[in-house]
Short mmCIF file of C-alpha atoms in Angstrom, two decimals:
data_model
loop_
_atom_site.label_atom_id
_atom_site.label_comp_id
_atom_site.label_asym_id
_atom_site.label_seq_id
_atom_site.Cartn_x
_atom_site.Cartn_y
_atom_site.Cartn_z
CA MET O 18 0.00 0.00 0.00
CA ALA O 19 2.78 2.37 0.99
CA GLN O 20 4.70 1.45 -2.16
CA ALA O 21 1.65 2.24 -4.30
CA VAL O 22 1.35 5.64 -2.70
CA LEU O 23 5.02 6.36 -3.38
CA ASN O 24 4.71 5.26 -7.01
CA ALA O 25 1.59 7.34 -7.65
CA LYS O 26 2.28 10.19 -10.04
CA PRO O 27 1.21 13.66 -8.89
CA LYS O 28 -1.62 15.16 -10.89
CA PRO O 29 -0.44 17.93 -13.18
CA ALA O 30 -1.58 21.38 -12.17
CA LYS O 31 -4.27 22.88 -14.31
CA ALA O 32 -2.85 25.35 -16.79
CA ALA O 33 -4.17 28.86 -16.59
CA PRO O 34 -6.64 29.66 -19.38
CA SER O 35 -4.84 31.19 -22.30
CA GLY O 36 -5.77 33.04 -25.47
CA PRO O 37 -4.48 35.88 -27.65
CA TRP O 38 -6.36 38.57 -25.72
CA ARG O 39 -5.43 37.15 -22.32
CA GLU O 40 -1.79 36.87 -23.33
CA GLY O 41 -1.94 40.40 -24.66
CA LEU O 42 -3.30 41.63 -21.34
CA ARG O 43 -0.44 39.94 -19.50
CA ALA O 44 2.10 41.48 -21.86
CA PHE O 45 0.48 44.90 -21.41
CA ARG O 46 0.72 44.56 -17.63
CA ARG O 47 4.42 43.81 -17.91
CA ASN O 48 4.99 47.04 -19.87
CA LYS O 49 5.85 49.57 -17.18
CA LEU O 50 5.51 52.62 -19.42
CA ALA O 51 2.11 51.48 -20.66
CA MET O 52 0.93 50.95 -17.08
CA LEU O 53 2.21 54.42 -16.20
CA GLY O 54 0.18 55.86 -19.07
CA LEU O 55 -2.88 53.94 -17.89
CA LEU O 56 -2.48 55.31 -14.37
CA ILE O 57 -2.20 58.86 -15.73
CA ILE O 58 -5.39 58.50 -17.78
CA LEU O 59 -7.27 56.84 -14.91
CA PHE O 60 -6.24 59.76 -12.72
CA PHE O 61 -7.64 62.31 -15.17
CA VAL O 62 -10.81 60.26 -15.67
CA ALA O 63 -11.31 60.18 -11.90
CA VAL O 64 -10.75 63.93 -11.75
CA ALA O 65 -13.35 64.47 -14.48
CA PHE O 66 -15.98 62.34 -12.74
CA LEU O 67 -15.30 63.68 -9.24
CA ALA O 68 -14.93 67.34 -10.22
CA PRO O 69 -17.80 68.63 -7.98
CA SER O 70 -16.33 66.75 -5.00
CA ILE O 71 -12.74 67.86 -5.59
CA THR O 72 -13.36 71.62 -5.53
CA HIS O 73 -16.04 73.81 -3.95
CA TYR O 74 -15.49 76.80 -6.26
CA ASP O 75 -17.59 77.62 -9.32
CA TYR O 76 -15.42 77.74 -12.44
CA LYS O 77 -17.46 80.75 -13.67
CA GLU O 78 -17.27 82.71 -10.41
CA GLN O 79 -15.32 85.97 -10.80
CA VAL O 80 -13.72 87.69 -7.81
CA LEU O 81 -11.79 90.65 -9.21
CA LEU O 82 -10.20 91.40 -5.85
CA ASP O 83 -8.44 88.02 -6.05
CA ARG O 84 -7.18 88.35 -9.62
CA LEU O 85 -3.77 86.86 -10.49
CA GLN O 86 -3.09 85.48 -7.03
CA ALA O 87 -0.20 83.06 -6.74
CA PRO O 88 -0.84 79.43 -5.73
CA SER O 89 -1.80 79.17 -2.06
CA ALA O 90 -3.80 77.05 0.37
CA ALA O 91 -6.98 78.86 -0.71
CA HIS O 92 -6.25 78.58 -4.45
CA TRP O 93 -3.99 75.62 -5.17
CA PHE O 94 -3.17 76.68 -8.73
CA GLY O 95 -3.68 80.41 -8.15
CA THR O 96 -6.26 82.57 -9.91
CA ASP O 97 -6.60 84.02 -13.41
CA ASP O 98 -7.02 87.62 -14.54
CA LEU O 99 -10.72 87.59 -13.54
CA GLY O 100 -10.12 86.12 -10.09
CA ARG O 101 -11.45 82.68 -11.00
CA ASP O 102 -9.94 79.67 -9.23
CA LEU O 103 -7.54 78.12 -11.75
CA PHE O 104 -7.57 74.68 -10.15
CA THR O 105 -11.35 74.51 -10.52
CA ARG O 106 -11.22 75.56 -14.15
CA ILE O 107 -8.56 72.96 -14.98
CA VAL O 108 -10.50 70.24 -13.15
CA TYR O 109 -13.68 70.99 -15.11
CA GLY O 110 -11.62 71.45 -18.27
CA THR O 111 -10.59 67.80 -17.92
CA ARG O 112 -14.18 66.83 -18.72
CA ILE O 113 -14.17 68.87 -21.91
CA SER O 114 -10.82 67.64 -23.22
CA LEU O 115 -11.55 63.96 -22.54
CA TRP O 116 -15.07 64.25 -23.95
CA VAL O 117 -13.91 65.92 -27.17
CA GLY O 118 -10.97 63.56 -27.58
CA ILE O 119 -12.91 60.32 -27.03
CA VAL O 120 -16.16 61.24 -28.82
CA SER O 121 -14.44 62.74 -31.87
CA VAL O 122 -12.20 59.70 -32.27
CA LEU O 123 -15.15 57.33 -31.88
CA GLY O 124 -16.96 59.18 -34.66
CA SER O 125 -13.97 59.21 -36.99
CA MET O 126 -13.20 55.57 -36.17
CA VAL O 127 -16.72 54.40 -37.09
CA ALA O 128 -16.89 56.46 -40.29
CA GLY O 129 -13.34 55.66 -41.36
CA THR O 130 -13.73 51.95 -40.63
CA LEU O 131 -16.91 51.67 -42.69
CA LEU O 132 -15.40 53.56 -45.62
CA GLY O 133 -12.16 51.60 -45.41
CA ILE O 134 -14.02 48.29 -45.40
CA LEU O 135 -16.05 49.27 -48.47
CA ALA O 136 -12.98 50.49 -50.33
CA GLY O 137 -10.82 47.48 -49.49
CA PHE O 138 -13.38 44.72 -49.92
CA TYR O 139 -15.33 45.83 -52.99
CA GLY O 140 -12.54 47.67 -54.81
CA ARG O 141 -13.10 49.10 -58.29
CA TRP O 142 -15.17 52.30 -58.31
CA ALA O 143 -15.83 52.20 -54.57
CA ASP O 144 -12.10 52.04 -53.87
CA ILE O 145 -11.30 54.81 -56.39
CA VAL O 146 -13.93 57.25 -55.07
CA ILE O 147 -13.25 56.62 -51.38
CA SER O 148 -9.47 56.65 -51.77
CA ARG O 149 -9.56 59.96 -53.66
CA PHE O 150 -11.79 61.38 -50.90
CA PHE O 151 -9.16 60.33 -48.35
CA ASP O 152 -6.41 61.88 -50.48
CA ILE O 153 -8.26 65.21 -50.62
CA LEU O 154 -8.63 65.32 -46.83
CA LEU O 155 -5.01 64.29 -46.27
CA SER O 156 -3.73 66.98 -48.66
CA PHE O 157 -4.45 69.59 -45.97
CA PRO O 158 -2.69 69.79 -42.60
CA ASN O 159 -5.07 68.59 -39.89
CA ILE O 160 -5.24 71.84 -37.97
CA LEU O 161 -5.81 73.94 -41.12
CA LEU O 162 -8.63 71.66 -42.25
CA ALA O 163 -10.17 71.78 -38.77
CA ILE O 164 -9.96 75.58 -38.79
CA ALA O 165 -11.66 75.67 -42.20
CA VAL O 166 -14.50 73.44 -41.01
CA VAL O 167 -15.05 75.50 -37.86
CA ALA O 168 -14.87 78.73 -39.87
CA VAL O 169 -17.72 77.47 -42.06
CA LEU O 170 -19.85 76.08 -39.23
CA GLY O 171 -19.07 78.75 -36.63
CA PRO O 172 -16.87 78.66 -33.51
CA SER O 173 -18.22 76.36 -30.81
CA LEU O 174 -17.16 73.27 -28.91
CA GLN O 175 -19.56 71.02 -30.84
CA ASN O 176 -18.31 72.27 -34.20
CA ALA O 177 -14.71 71.83 -33.06
CA LEU O 178 -15.54 68.23 -32.12
CA LEU O 179 -17.07 67.66 -35.56
CA ALA O 180 -14.07 69.20 -37.30
CA ILE O 181 -11.63 67.00 -35.36
CA ALA O 182 -13.70 63.93 -36.23
CA ILE O 183 -13.67 64.82 -39.94
CA VAL O 184 -9.91 65.35 -40.18
CA ASN O 185 -9.24 61.95 -38.54
CA VAL O 186 -11.56 59.92 -40.81
CA PRO O 187 -8.91 59.21 -43.51
CA VAL O 188 -6.43 58.03 -40.87
CA PHE O 189 -8.71 55.16 -39.92
CA GLY O 190 -10.01 54.70 -43.45
CA ARG O 191 -6.62 54.08 -45.04
CA LEU O 192 -5.53 51.86 -42.15
CA VAL O 193 -8.63 49.66 -42.43
CA ARG O 194 -8.50 49.60 -46.24
CA ALA O 195 -4.92 48.29 -46.18
CA LYS O 196 -5.84 45.66 -43.60
CA VAL O 197 -8.89 44.51 -45.57
CA LEU O 198 -6.85 44.23 -48.77
CA SER O 199 -4.49 41.84 -47.00
CA LEU O 200 -7.28 39.81 -45.36
CA ARG O 201 -9.72 39.37 -48.23
CA THR O 202 -7.40 36.89 -49.96
CA GLU O 203 -7.03 34.69 -46.86
CA GLU O 204 -8.23 31.09 -47.08
CA TYR O 205 -10.98 31.45 -44.49
CA VAL O 206 -12.49 34.35 -46.47
CA THR O 207 -12.33 32.34 -49.69
CA ALA O 208 -13.96 29.39 -47.91
CA ALA O 209 -16.73 31.62 -46.56
CA LYS O 210 -17.45 32.88 -50.08
CA ALA O 211 -17.48 29.32 -51.41
CA LEU O 212 -20.06 28.38 -48.76
CA GLY O 213 -22.33 31.15 -50.03
CA MET O 214 -21.92 33.44 -47.04
CA LYS O 215 -23.13 36.99 -47.66
CA ASN O 216 -20.59 39.78 -47.99
CA ALA O 217 -21.93 41.66 -44.98
CA ARG O 218 -21.46 38.59 -42.79
CA ILE O 219 -17.95 38.01 -44.14
CA LEU O 220 -17.03 41.61 -43.42
CA PHE O 221 -18.36 41.85 -39.88
CA VAL O 222 -17.72 38.27 -38.72
CA HIS O 223 -14.39 37.41 -40.33
CA ILE O 224 -12.59 40.52 -41.58
CA LEU O 225 -13.49 43.24 -39.05
CA PRO O 226 -12.59 41.20 -35.91
CA ASN O 227 -9.16 40.45 -37.41
CA SER O 228 -8.64 44.17 -38.05
CA LEU O 229 -9.38 45.33 -34.50
CA GLY O 230 -5.77 45.34 -33.31
CA PRO O 231 -4.49 48.20 -35.52
CA ILE O 232 -7.79 50.07 -35.08
CA ILE O 233 -7.51 50.00 -31.28
CA VAL O 234 -3.90 51.18 -31.35
CA GLN O 235 -4.68 53.99 -33.80
CA ALA O 236 -7.73 55.06 -31.76
CA THR O 237 -5.63 55.41 -28.61
CA LEU O 238 -2.99 57.49 -30.37
CA SER O 239 -5.65 59.56 -32.16
CA ILE O 240 -7.24 60.58 -28.84
CA ALA O 241 -3.95 62.24 -27.91
CA HIS O 242 -3.89 64.10 -31.25
CA ALA O 243 -7.55 65.08 -30.83
CA ILE O 244 -6.87 66.62 -27.42
CA ILE O 245 -4.03 68.68 -28.91
CA GLU O 246 -6.22 69.77 -31.82
CA CYS O 247 -9.02 70.72 -29.42
CA ALA O 248 -6.58 72.80 -27.39
CA ALA O 249 -5.25 74.43 -30.57
CA LEU O 250 -8.74 75.40 -31.73
CA GLY O 251 -9.54 76.69 -28.25
CA PHE O 252 -6.33 78.71 -28.22
CA LEU O 253 -7.35 80.33 -31.51
CA GLY O 254 -10.82 81.12 -30.17
CA MET O 255 -12.54 78.62 -32.47
CA GLY O 256 -13.33 75.94 -29.91
CA ALA O 257 -15.02 76.27 -26.53
CA GLN O 258 -16.39 79.74 -25.92
CA PRO O 259 -16.30 81.72 -22.64
CA PRO O 260 -16.87 80.91 -19.85
CA GLU O 261 -16.23 77.22 -20.66
CA PRO O 262 -12.94 76.16 -19.00
CA GLU O 263 -11.27 74.42 -21.95
CA TRP O 264 -7.50 74.03 -21.50
CA GLY O 265 -6.54 75.65 -24.80
CA LYS O 266 -8.84 78.58 -24.10
CA ILE O 267 -7.30 78.99 -20.63
CA LEU O 268 -3.85 79.15 -22.24
CA SER O 269 -5.07 81.72 -24.75
CA ASP O 270 -6.55 83.94 -22.05
CA SER O 271 -3.39 83.71 -19.94
CA ARG O 272 -0.64 84.17 -22.52
CA GLN O 273 -0.36 87.91 -21.85
CA PHE O 274 0.37 87.20 -18.17
CA ILE O 275 3.10 84.63 -18.75
CA GLN O 276 5.77 86.86 -17.16
CA ASN O 277 3.79 88.31 -14.26
CA ALA O 278 1.70 85.20 -13.48
CA PRO O 279 3.38 82.14 -15.03
CA TRP O 280 1.15 79.74 -13.10
CA THR O 281 -1.79 80.70 -15.31
CA VAL O 282 0.03 79.08 -18.24
CA LEU O 283 2.01 76.39 -16.42
CA PHE O 284 -0.82 74.29 -15.02
CA PRO O 285 -3.08 74.04 -18.09
CA GLY O 286 0.00 73.33 -20.20
CA LEU O 287 1.05 70.54 -17.84
CA SER O 288 -2.47 69.10 -17.95
CA ILE O 289 -2.40 68.90 -21.74
CA MET O 290 1.10 67.43 -21.73
CA LEU O 291 0.32 64.72 -19.15
CA THR O 292 -2.95 63.68 -20.79
CA VAL O 293 -1.36 63.40 -24.22
CA LEU O 294 1.62 61.55 -22.72
CA GLY O 295 -0.70 59.07 -21.02
CA PHE O 296 -2.58 58.19 -24.21
CA ASN O 297 0.66 57.95 -26.20
CA LEU O 298 2.18 55.55 -23.65
CA ILE O 299 -0.95 53.39 -23.73
CA GLY O 300 -0.94 53.43 -27.53
CA ASP O 301 2.71 52.39 -27.68
CA GLY O 302 2.04 49.60 -25.19
CA LEU O 303 -0.94 48.33 -27.17
CA ARG O 304 1.10 48.44 -30.38
CA ASP O 305 3.80 46.29 -28.79
CA VAL O 306 1.14 43.81 -27.69
CA LEU O 307 -1.13 43.71 -30.75
CA ASP O 308 1.33 44.17 -33.62
CA PRO O 309 2.86 40.77 -34.55
CA ARG O 310 5.90 42.51 -36.02
CA MET O 311 6.79 43.86 -32.56
CA LYS O 312 6.82 40.37 -30.99
CA GLN O 313 10.07 38.42 -30.75
#
């Protein structure tokens, strides 16, 4: 009996469930810079959601007696030229920048993906017309095209969001078109066609899921660009209008006080820099995980 117990082989431990997405998540967690970027973005998201609990000031409240005060216990980031609490305005400005960045990229991602799928899968006239449309949009610098769109529609935050979405459509469109061109000749797509599967089902069941990796990476990086473009339009007075506390608008209103009150420019500039850095670090981490060419 004792000998049988000694000869018994131990049962192998159950292997942890594995899969491409689970392995990608593990690889992302091991990327310290990507995790740093995620922490930065989670911090700003928490600030945006908890804005009313973080500060008790009203971002529109003007106290001219307190204008251009240096950072202190009463005003952590100081005050602007109208006596408004700068910390409060930056906290509420986080909502605007994240909202514009995420919503505009979602819009451009959906439109660009649909156009890219049509161009890459059907080819011929659809590819020619859509590709030339992308070429026309890409022939202009992004910020100049965004300014032109806002100039036609009128300066407002909503029109700035629409302009940013429009200028980013060809970025996703050309990316998806190239991916579809490489996937439509794969064996599983040919087999699906041979089985009589409809084109719409082939596109959204077989091709689109295999194109998600580059789309996700590009979307993350595009959010960073969208935040910069939103700040640029706000700086030029073509984005959020007073008294909305958009970061670019805060910089524009404070540029004449850069020598006497540098904190009015320092803190909104740091907010833009950190947010963009966070999304870029996440995008780089996702690229390392999802791009097969980056894997050893």
